[in-house]
Amino acid sequence: MGTSLPSPSPLPCEEVRVVSLLPSLTEIVAQLGKGEQLVGMSVTHECDFPPDVVMGKKVVTESFVDPKASQREINDRVVESLAQNNSLYALREGAFRDARPTHVLTQSLCDVCAVNFEQVKSKCSRLLADDPYKLLSVEPQTLRDVRDSIQVVGASLDCSRAAIDEALARFDEGRASVRERVHRRLDRRRPKVALLEWFDPLFTGGHWIHEMVEDAGGSYGLTRPGERSAVMTRSDLAAYDPDVIVLAPCGFDLDRCERDAKKILYDPEGEHFEWWSGLRAVRESEVYACDGNQYFSRPSPRLVEGIEILAEVLHGVATTPRGEEGARWRRLELPPR
């Protein structure tokens, strides 16, 4: 799951300076109580939590994807870049060097999510050649992997055993609490769930999504645990015939999710409306817009909150009361005829 590459020379014990190239790893660093040691992070629109930790930190990457583009435009840009073996992100060499990191946290699982790992490794070797550093690549694919990544990062940063155990306990107890509350409500079959992490084209939610749905009292037949997300056709979704559809676009918040759904799927004049409005879950208003960026896309401890969201929409299991301003999901309905 995680690979720690050898440091070029022994690391000093007195100072830890962390550069995180993924939002999920930034969150883990904060949970382990090392937020003050975070000196640099990626520039993507997703790097926003915890706000008191990320505020004012040095930006060490740049993105070549416009987050304001349409889903189809973003998908086309990604496909084109990957086909040409180009990275969607790059390190800002000056900022990265000036940050003088002792620890660089990244991943090699997905070039759509962060700077290409080979690029990171090469630039670390060149830009940090005169300083000791540790490069840690973490690739969680399941909820167990996410849990393990907390331990791996904690050990790499020389966190105390107590800090690591506390973070692990919060993750374990959060999952167990949701499962227990759901179990008390499971007086009927588990609803069949389709979680879509992209609408144009359609992508299934992969990796840890299967386990999240199972924890929340649903069934998920689109992928197996740990499998990557994949393109699916309209016919695939219709044949699957889900009871509930959860829309959680990768990297987008709740408002963007709702806007995209209304523009792409719920517009009576749009190309998708006819087939979309024919789906049973859509006709029965069992479609929910969610904040995919915060609670489903990033393999961080807050996936537990994603499980809570699923439990709430599937079974009405109450979570912490939230006003509309802090809402984490919204039900979507077909426009009146």
JSON list of N, CA and C in Angstrom, two decimals, residues 256-307:
[
{"chain": "A", "resi": 256, "resn": "ARG", "atom": "N", "xyz": [-21.38, 22.48, -6.85]},
{"chain": "A", "resi": 256, "resn": "ARG", "atom": "CA", "xyz": [-20.98, 22.15, -8.21]},
{"chain": "A", "resi": 256, "resn": "ARG", "atom": "C", "xyz": [-21.65, 20.85, -8.67]},
{"chain": "A", "resi": 257, "resn": "CYS", "atom": "N", "xyz": [-21.76, 19.90, -7.78]},
{"chain": "A", "resi": 257, "resn": "CYS", "atom": "CA", "xyz": [-22.43, 18.64, -8.10]},
{"chain": "A", "resi": 257, "resn": "CYS", "atom": "C", "xyz": [-23.87, 18.90, -8.52]},
{"chain": "A", "resi": 258, "resn": "GLU", "atom": "N", "xyz": [-24.58, 19.70, -7.74]},
{"chain": "A", "resi": 258, "resn": "GLU", "atom": "CA", "xyz": [-25.99, 19.97, -8.05]},
{"chain": "A", "resi": 258, "resn": "GLU", "atom": "C", "xyz": [-26.11, 20.74, -9.36]},
{"chain": "A", "resi": 259, "resn": "ARG", "atom": "N", "xyz": [-25.26, 21.74, -9.57]},
{"chain": "A", "resi": 259, "resn": "ARG", "atom": "CA", "xyz": [-25.31, 22.50, -10.82]},
{"chain": "A", "resi": 259, "resn": "ARG", "atom": "C", "xyz": [-25.07, 21.60, -12.03]},
{"chain": "A", "resi": 260, "resn": "ASP", "atom": "N", "xyz": [-24.05, 20.76, -11.92]},
{"chain": "A", "resi": 260, "resn": "ASP", "atom": "CA", "xyz": [-23.73, 19.87, -13.04]},
{"chain": "A", "resi": 260, "resn": "ASP", "atom": "C", "xyz": [-24.85, 18.89, -13.30]},
{"chain": "A", "resi": 261, "resn": "ALA", "atom": "N", "xyz": [-25.44, 18.35, -12.24]},
{"chain": "A", "resi": 261, "resn": "ALA", "atom": "CA", "xyz": [-26.53, 17.38, -12.42]},
{"chain": "A", "resi": 261, "resn": "ALA", "atom": "C", "xyz": [-27.71, 18.03, -13.14]},
{"chain": "A", "resi": 262, "resn": "LYS", "atom": "N", "xyz": [-28.05, 19.25, -12.73]},
{"chain": "A", "resi": 262, "resn": "LYS", "atom": "CA", "xyz": [-29.18, 19.93, -13.36]},
{"chain": "A", "resi": 262, "resn": "LYS", "atom": "C", "xyz": [-28.89, 20.30, -14.81]},
{"chain": "A", "resi": 263, "resn": "LYS", "atom": "N", "xyz": [-27.63, 20.63, -15.08]},
{"chain": "A", "resi": 263, "resn": "LYS", "atom": "CA", "xyz": [-27.26, 21.03, -16.44]},
{"chain": "A", "resi": 263, "resn": "LYS", "atom": "C", "xyz": [-27.09, 19.83, -17.36]},
{"chain": "A", "resi": 264, "resn": "ILE", "atom": "N", "xyz": [-26.49, 18.75, -16.84]},
{"chain": "A", "resi": 264, "resn": "ILE", "atom": "CA", "xyz": [-26.16, 17.61, -17.68]},
{"chain": "A", "resi": 264, "resn": "ILE", "atom": "C", "xyz": [-27.29, 16.59, -17.73]},
{"chain": "A", "resi": 265, "resn": "LEU", "atom": "N", "xyz": [-27.90, 16.29, -16.58]},
{"chain": "A", "resi": 265, "resn": "LEU", "atom": "CA", "xyz": [-28.83, 15.18, -16.48]},
{"chain": "A", "resi": 265, "resn": "LEU", "atom": "C", "xyz": [-30.29, 15.58, -16.39]},
{"chain": "A", "resi": 266, "resn": "TYR", "atom": "N", "xyz": [-30.57, 16.72, -15.77]},
{"chain": "A", "resi": 266, "resn": "TYR", "atom": "CA", "xyz": [-31.96, 17.09, -15.49]},
{"chain": "A", "resi": 266, "resn": "TYR", "atom": "C", "xyz": [-32.51, 18.19, -16.40]},
{"chain": "A", "resi": 267, "resn": "ASP", "atom": "N", "xyz": [-31.77, 18.57, -17.40]},
{"chain": "A", "resi": 267, "resn": "ASP", "atom": "CA", "xyz": [-32.25, 19.59, -18.34]},
{"chain": "A", "resi": 267, "resn": "ASP", "atom": "C", "xyz": [-33.13, 18.92, -19.40]},
{"chain": "A", "resi": 268, "resn": "PRO", "atom": "N", "xyz": [-34.44, 19.25, -19.45]},
{"chain": "A", "resi": 268, "resn": "PRO", "atom": "CA", "xyz": [-35.34, 18.61, -20.42]},
{"chain": "A", "resi": 268, "resn": "PRO", "atom": "C", "xyz": [-34.91, 18.80, -21.86]},
{"chain": "A", "resi": 269, "resn": "GLU", "atom": "N", "xyz": [-34.09, 19.83, -22.11]},
{"chain": "A", "resi": 269, "resn": "GLU", "atom": "CA", "xyz": [-33.62, 20.07, -23.48]},
{"chain": "A", "resi": 269, "resn": "GLU", "atom": "C", "xyz": [-32.25, 19.43, -23.73]},
{"chain": "A", "resi": 270, "resn": "GLY", "atom": "N", "xyz": [-31.68, 18.80, -22.73]},
{"chain": "A", "resi": 270, "resn": "GLY", "atom": "CA", "xyz": [-30.34, 18.25, -22.87]},
{"chain": "A", "resi": 270, "resn": "GLY", "atom": "C", "xyz": [-30.32, 16.87, -23.48]},
{"chain": "A", "resi": 271, "resn": "GLU", "atom": "N", "xyz": [-29.14, 16.44, -23.89]},
{"chain": "A", "resi": 271, "resn": "GLU", "atom": "CA", "xyz": [-29.00, 15.15, -24.60]},
{"chain": "A", "resi": 271, "resn": "GLU", "atom": "C", "xyz": [-29.20, 13.94, -23.69]},
{"chain": "A", "resi": 272, "resn": "HIS", "atom": "N", "xyz": [-29.08, 14.12, -22.39]},
{"chain": "A", "resi": 272, "resn": "HIS", "atom": "CA", "xyz": [-29.17, 12.99, -21.47]},
{"chain": "A", "resi": 272, "resn": "HIS", "atom": "C", "xyz": [-30.54, 12.83, -20.83]},
{"chain": "A", "resi": 273, "resn": "PHE", "atom": "N", "xyz": [-31.40, 13.81, -20.93]},
{"chain": "A", "resi": 273, "resn": "PHE", "atom": "CA", "xyz": [-32.63, 13.82, -20.13]},
{"chain": "A", "resi": 273, "resn": "PHE", "atom": "C", "xyz": [-33.53, 12.62, -20.42]},
{"chain": "A", "resi": 274, "resn": "GLU", "atom": "N", "xyz": [-33.67, 12.25, -21.67]},
{"chain": "A", "resi": 274, "resn": "GLU", "atom": "CA", "xyz": [-34.63, 11.19, -22.00]},
{"chain": "A", "resi": 274, "resn": "GLU", "atom": "C", "xyz": [-34.28, 9.87, -21.33]},
{"chain": "A", "resi": 275, "resn": "TRP", "atom": "N", "xyz": [-33.03, 9.44, -21.47]},
{"chain": "A", "resi": 275, "resn": "TRP", "atom": "CA", "xyz": [-32.67, 8.16, -20.85]},
{"chain": "A", "resi": 275, "resn": "TRP", "atom": "C", "xyz": [-32.55, 8.28, -19.34]},
{"chain": "A", "resi": 276, "resn": "TRP", "atom": "N", "xyz": [-32.05, 9.43, -18.86]},
{"chain": "A", "resi": 276, "resn": "TRP", "atom": "CA", "xyz": [-31.89, 9.62, -17.42]},
{"chain": "A", "resi": 276, "resn": "TRP", "atom": "C", "xyz": [-33.24, 9.62, -16.72]},
{"chain": "A", "resi": 277, "resn": "SER", "atom": "N", "xyz": [-34.20, 10.32, -17.27]},
{"chain": "A", "resi": 277, "resn": "SER", "atom": "CA", "xyz": [-35.52, 10.42, -16.63]},
{"chain": "A", "resi": 277, "resn": "SER", "atom": "C", "xyz": [-36.27, 9.10, -16.67]},
{"chain": "A", "resi": 278, "resn": "GLY", "atom": "N", "xyz": [-35.81, 8.14, -17.46]},
{"chain": "A", "resi": 278, "resn": "GLY", "atom": "CA", "xyz": [-36.45, 6.83, -17.51]},
{"chain": "A", "resi": 278, "resn": "GLY", "atom": "C", "xyz": [-35.96, 5.87, -16.45]},
{"chain": "A", "resi": 279, "resn": "LEU", "atom": "N", "xyz": [-34.88, 6.20, -15.73]},
{"chain": "A", "resi": 279, "resn": "LEU", "atom": "CA", "xyz": [-34.37, 5.32, -14.69]},
{"chain": "A", "resi": 279, "resn": "LEU", "atom": "C", "xyz": [-35.31, 5.31, -13.49]},
{"chain": "A", "resi": 280, "resn": "ARG", "atom": "N", "xyz": [-35.51, 4.13, -12.91]},
{"chain": "A", "resi": 280, "resn": "ARG", "atom": "CA", "xyz": [-36.45, 4.00, -11.80]},
{"chain": "A", "resi": 280, "resn": "ARG", "atom": "C", "xyz": [-36.07, 4.89, -10.62]},
{"chain": "A", "resi": 281, "resn": "ALA", "atom": "N", "xyz": [-34.80, 4.90, -10.24]},
{"chain": "A", "resi": 281, "resn": "ALA", "atom": "CA", "xyz": [-34.38, 5.71, -9.10]},
{"chain": "A", "resi": 281, "resn": "ALA", "atom": "C", "xyz": [-34.64, 7.19, -9.36]},
{"chain": "A", "resi": 282, "resn": "VAL", "atom": "N", "xyz": [-34.47, 7.62, -10.61]},
{"chain": "A", "resi": 282, "resn": "VAL", "atom": "CA", "xyz": [-34.72, 9.02, -10.96]},
{"chain": "A", "resi": 282, "resn": "VAL", "atom": "C", "xyz": [-36.21, 9.33, -10.86]},
{"chain": "A", "resi": 283, "resn": "ARG", "atom": "N", "xyz": [-37.03, 8.45, -11.42]},
{"chain": "A", "resi": 283, "resn": "ARG", "atom": "CA", "xyz": [-38.48, 8.68, -11.37]},
{"chain": "A", "resi": 283, "resn": "ARG", "atom": "C", "xyz": [-39.00, 8.72, -9.94]},
{"chain": "A", "resi": 284, "resn": "GLU", "atom": "N", "xyz": [-38.38, 7.93, -9.06]},
{"chain": "A", "resi": 284, "resn": "GLU", "atom": "CA", "xyz": [-38.83, 7.86, -7.67]},
{"chain": "A", "resi": 284, "resn": "GLU", "atom": "C", "xyz": [-38.10, 8.86, -6.77]},
{"chain": "A", "resi": 285, "resn": "SER", "atom": "N", "xyz": [-37.35, 9.77, -7.36]},
{"chain": "A", "resi": 285, "resn": "SER", "atom": "CA", "xyz": [-36.62, 10.82, -6.62]},
{"chain": "A", "resi": 285, "resn": "SER", "atom": "C", "xyz": [-35.66, 10.25, -5.59]},
{"chain": "A", "resi": 286, "resn": "GLU", "atom": "N", "xyz": [-35.03, 9.14, -5.94]},
{"chain": "A", "resi": 286, "resn": "GLU", "atom": "CA", "xyz": [-34.01, 8.56, -5.07]},
{"chain": "A", "resi": 286, "resn": "GLU", "atom": "C", "xyz": [-32.62, 8.84, -5.64]},
{"chain": "A", "resi": 287, "resn": "VAL", "atom": "N", "xyz": [-32.40, 10.12, -5.93]},
{"chain": "A", "resi": 287, "resn": "VAL", "atom": "CA", "xyz": [-31.10, 10.58, -6.43]},
{"chain": "A", "resi": 287, "resn": "VAL", "atom": "C", "xyz": [-30.61, 11.67, -5.49]},
{"chain": "A", "resi": 288, "resn": "TYR", "atom": "N", "xyz": [-29.34, 11.57, -5.09]},
{"chain": "A", "resi": 288, "resn": "TYR", "atom": "CA", "xyz": [-28.80, 12.49, -4.10]},
{"chain": "A", "resi": 288, "resn": "TYR", "atom": "C", "xyz": [-27.49, 13.10, -4.59]},
{"chain": "A", "resi": 289, "resn": "ALA", "atom": "N", "xyz": [-27.42, 14.41, -4.53]},
{"chain": "A", "resi": 289, "resn": "ALA", "atom": "CA", "xyz": [-26.19, 15.13, -4.85]},
{"chain": "A", "resi": 289, "resn": "ALA", "atom": "C", "xyz": [-25.36, 15.23, -3.57]},
{"chain": "A", "resi": 290, "resn": "CYS", "atom": "N", "xyz": [-24.05, 14.97, -3.70]},
{"chain": "A", "resi": 290, "resn": "CYS", "atom": "CA", "xyz": [-23.17, 14.99, -2.52]},
{"chain": "A", "resi": 290, "resn": "CYS", "atom": "C", "xyz": [-21.89, 15.76, -2.82]},
{"chain": "A", "resi": 291, "resn": "ASP", "atom": "N", "xyz": [-21.18, 16.08, -1.78]},
{"chain": "A", "resi": 291, "resn": "ASP", "atom": "CA", "xyz": [-19.88, 16.72, -1.89]},
{"chain": "A", "resi": 291, "resn": "ASP", "atom": "C", "xyz": [-18.84, 15.62, -2.09]},
{"chain": "A", "resi": 292, "resn": "GLY", "atom": "N", "xyz": [-18.55, 15.31, -3.35]},
{"chain": "A", "resi": 292, "resn": "GLY", "atom": "CA", "xyz": [-17.59, 14.25, -3.63]},
{"chain": "A", "resi": 292, "resn": "GLY", "atom": "C", "xyz": [-16.19, 14.60, -3.20]},
{"chain": "A", "resi": 293, "resn": "ASN", "atom": "N", "xyz": [-15.83, 15.87, -3.32]},
{"chain": "A", "resi": 293, "resn": "ASN", "atom": "CA", "xyz": [-14.49, 16.31, -2.98]},
{"chain": "A", "resi": 293, "resn": "ASN", "atom": "C", "xyz": [-14.15, 16.04, -1.52]},
{"chain": "A", "resi": 294, "resn": "GLN", "atom": "N", "xyz": [-15.03, 16.41, -0.62]},
{"chain": "A", "resi": 294, "resn": "GLN", "atom": "CA", "xyz": [-14.74, 16.30, 0.80]},
{"chain": "A", "resi": 294, "resn": "GLN", "atom": "C", "xyz": [-14.87, 14.88, 1.34]},
{"chain": "A", "resi": 295, "resn": "TYR", "atom": "N", "xyz": [-15.88, 14.12, 0.86]},
{"chain": "A", "resi": 295, "resn": "TYR", "atom": "CA", "xyz": [-16.28, 12.92, 1.57]},
{"chain": "A", "resi": 295, "resn": "TYR", "atom": "C", "xyz": [-16.19, 11.61, 0.80]},
{"chain": "A", "resi": 296, "resn": "PHE", "atom": "N", "xyz": [-15.84, 11.65, -0.49]},
{"chain": "A", "resi": 296, "resn": "PHE", "atom": "CA", "xyz": [-15.81, 10.41, -1.26]},
{"chain": "A", "resi": 296, "resn": "PHE", "atom": "C", "xyz": [-14.54, 10.25, -2.11]},
{"chain": "A", "resi": 297, "resn": "SER", "atom": "N", "xyz": [-13.99, 11.34, -2.64]},
{"chain": "A", "resi": 297, "resn": "SER", "atom": "CA", "xyz": [-12.87, 11.23, -3.58]},
{"chain": "A", "resi": 297, "resn": "SER", "atom": "C", "xyz": [-11.54, 10.99, -2.90]},
{"chain": "A", "resi": 298, "resn": "ARG", "atom": "N", "xyz": [-11.31, 11.64, -1.80]},
{"chain": "A", "resi": 298, "resn": "ARG", "atom": "CA", "xyz": [-9.97, 11.61, -1.20]},
{"chain": "A", "resi": 298, "resn": "ARG", "atom": "C", "xyz": [-9.88, 10.55, -0.10]},
{"chain": "A", "resi": 299, "resn": "PRO", "atom": "N", "xyz": [-8.85, 9.70, -0.15]},
{"chain": "A", "resi": 299, "resn": "PRO", "atom": "CA", "xyz": [-8.72, 8.63, 0.84]},
{"chain": "A", "resi": 299, "resn": "PRO", "atom": "C", "xyz": [-8.18, 9.13, 2.17]},
{"chain": "A", "resi": 300, "resn": "SER", "atom": "N", "xyz": [-9.02, 9.87, 2.87]},
{"chain": "A", "resi": 300, "resn": "SER", "atom": "CA", "xyz": [-8.63, 10.46, 4.14]},
{"chain": "A", "resi": 300, "resn": "SER", "atom": "C", "xyz": [-9.56, 9.94, 5.24]},
{"chain": "A", "resi": 301, "resn": "PRO", "atom": "N", "xyz": [-9.28, 10.26, 6.50]},
{"chain": "A", "resi": 301, "resn": "PRO", "atom": "CA", "xyz": [-10.16, 9.82, 7.58]},
{"chain": "A", "resi": 301, "resn": "PRO", "atom": "C", "xyz": [-11.60, 10.29, 7.43]},
{"chain": "A", "resi": 302, "resn": "ARG", "atom": "N", "xyz": [-11.82, 11.35, 6.63]},
{"chain": "A", "resi": 302, "resn": "ARG", "atom": "CA", "xyz": [-13.20, 11.84, 6.50]},
{"chain": "A", "resi": 302, "resn": "ARG", "atom": "C", "xyz": [-14.06, 10.99, 5.56]},
{"chain": "A", "resi": 303, "resn": "LEU", "atom": "N", "xyz": [-13.52, 9.90, 5.05]},
{"chain": "A", "resi": 303, "resn": "LEU", "atom": "CA", "xyz": [-14.39, 8.94, 4.37]},
{"chain": "A", "resi": 303, "resn": "LEU", "atom": "C", "xyz": [-15.45, 8.40, 5.33]},
{"chain": "A", "resi": 304, "resn": "VAL", "atom": "N", "xyz": [-15.14, 8.43, 6.62]},
{"chain": "A", "resi": 304, "resn": "VAL", "atom": "CA", "xyz": [-16.15, 8.03, 7.62]},
{"chain": "A", "resi": 304, "resn": "VAL", "atom": "C", "xyz": [-17.38, 8.94, 7.52]},
{"chain": "A", "resi": 305, "resn": "GLU", "atom": "N", "xyz": [-17.15, 10.23, 7.29]},
{"chain": "A", "resi": 305, "resn": "GLU", "atom": "CA", "xyz": [-18.29, 11.13, 7.12]},
{"chain": "A", "resi": 305, "resn": "GLU", "atom": "C", "xyz": [-19.05, 10.80, 5.83]},
{"chain": "A", "resi": 306, "resn": "GLY", "atom": "N", "xyz": [-18.35, 10.33, 4.82]},
{"chain": "A", "resi": 306, "resn": "GLY", "atom": "CA", "xyz": [-19.03, 9.89, 3.61]},
{"chain": "A", "resi": 306, "resn": "GLY", "atom": "C", "xyz": [-19.94, 8.71, 3.89]},
{"chain": "A", "resi": 307, "resn": "ILE", "atom": "N", "xyz": [-19.47, 7.79, 4.74]},
{"chain": "A", "resi": 307, "resn": "ILE", "atom": "CA", "xyz": [-20.31, 6.65, 5.14]},
{"chain": "A", "resi": 307, "resn": "ILE", "atom": "C", "xyz": [-21.54, 7.14, 5.89]}
]
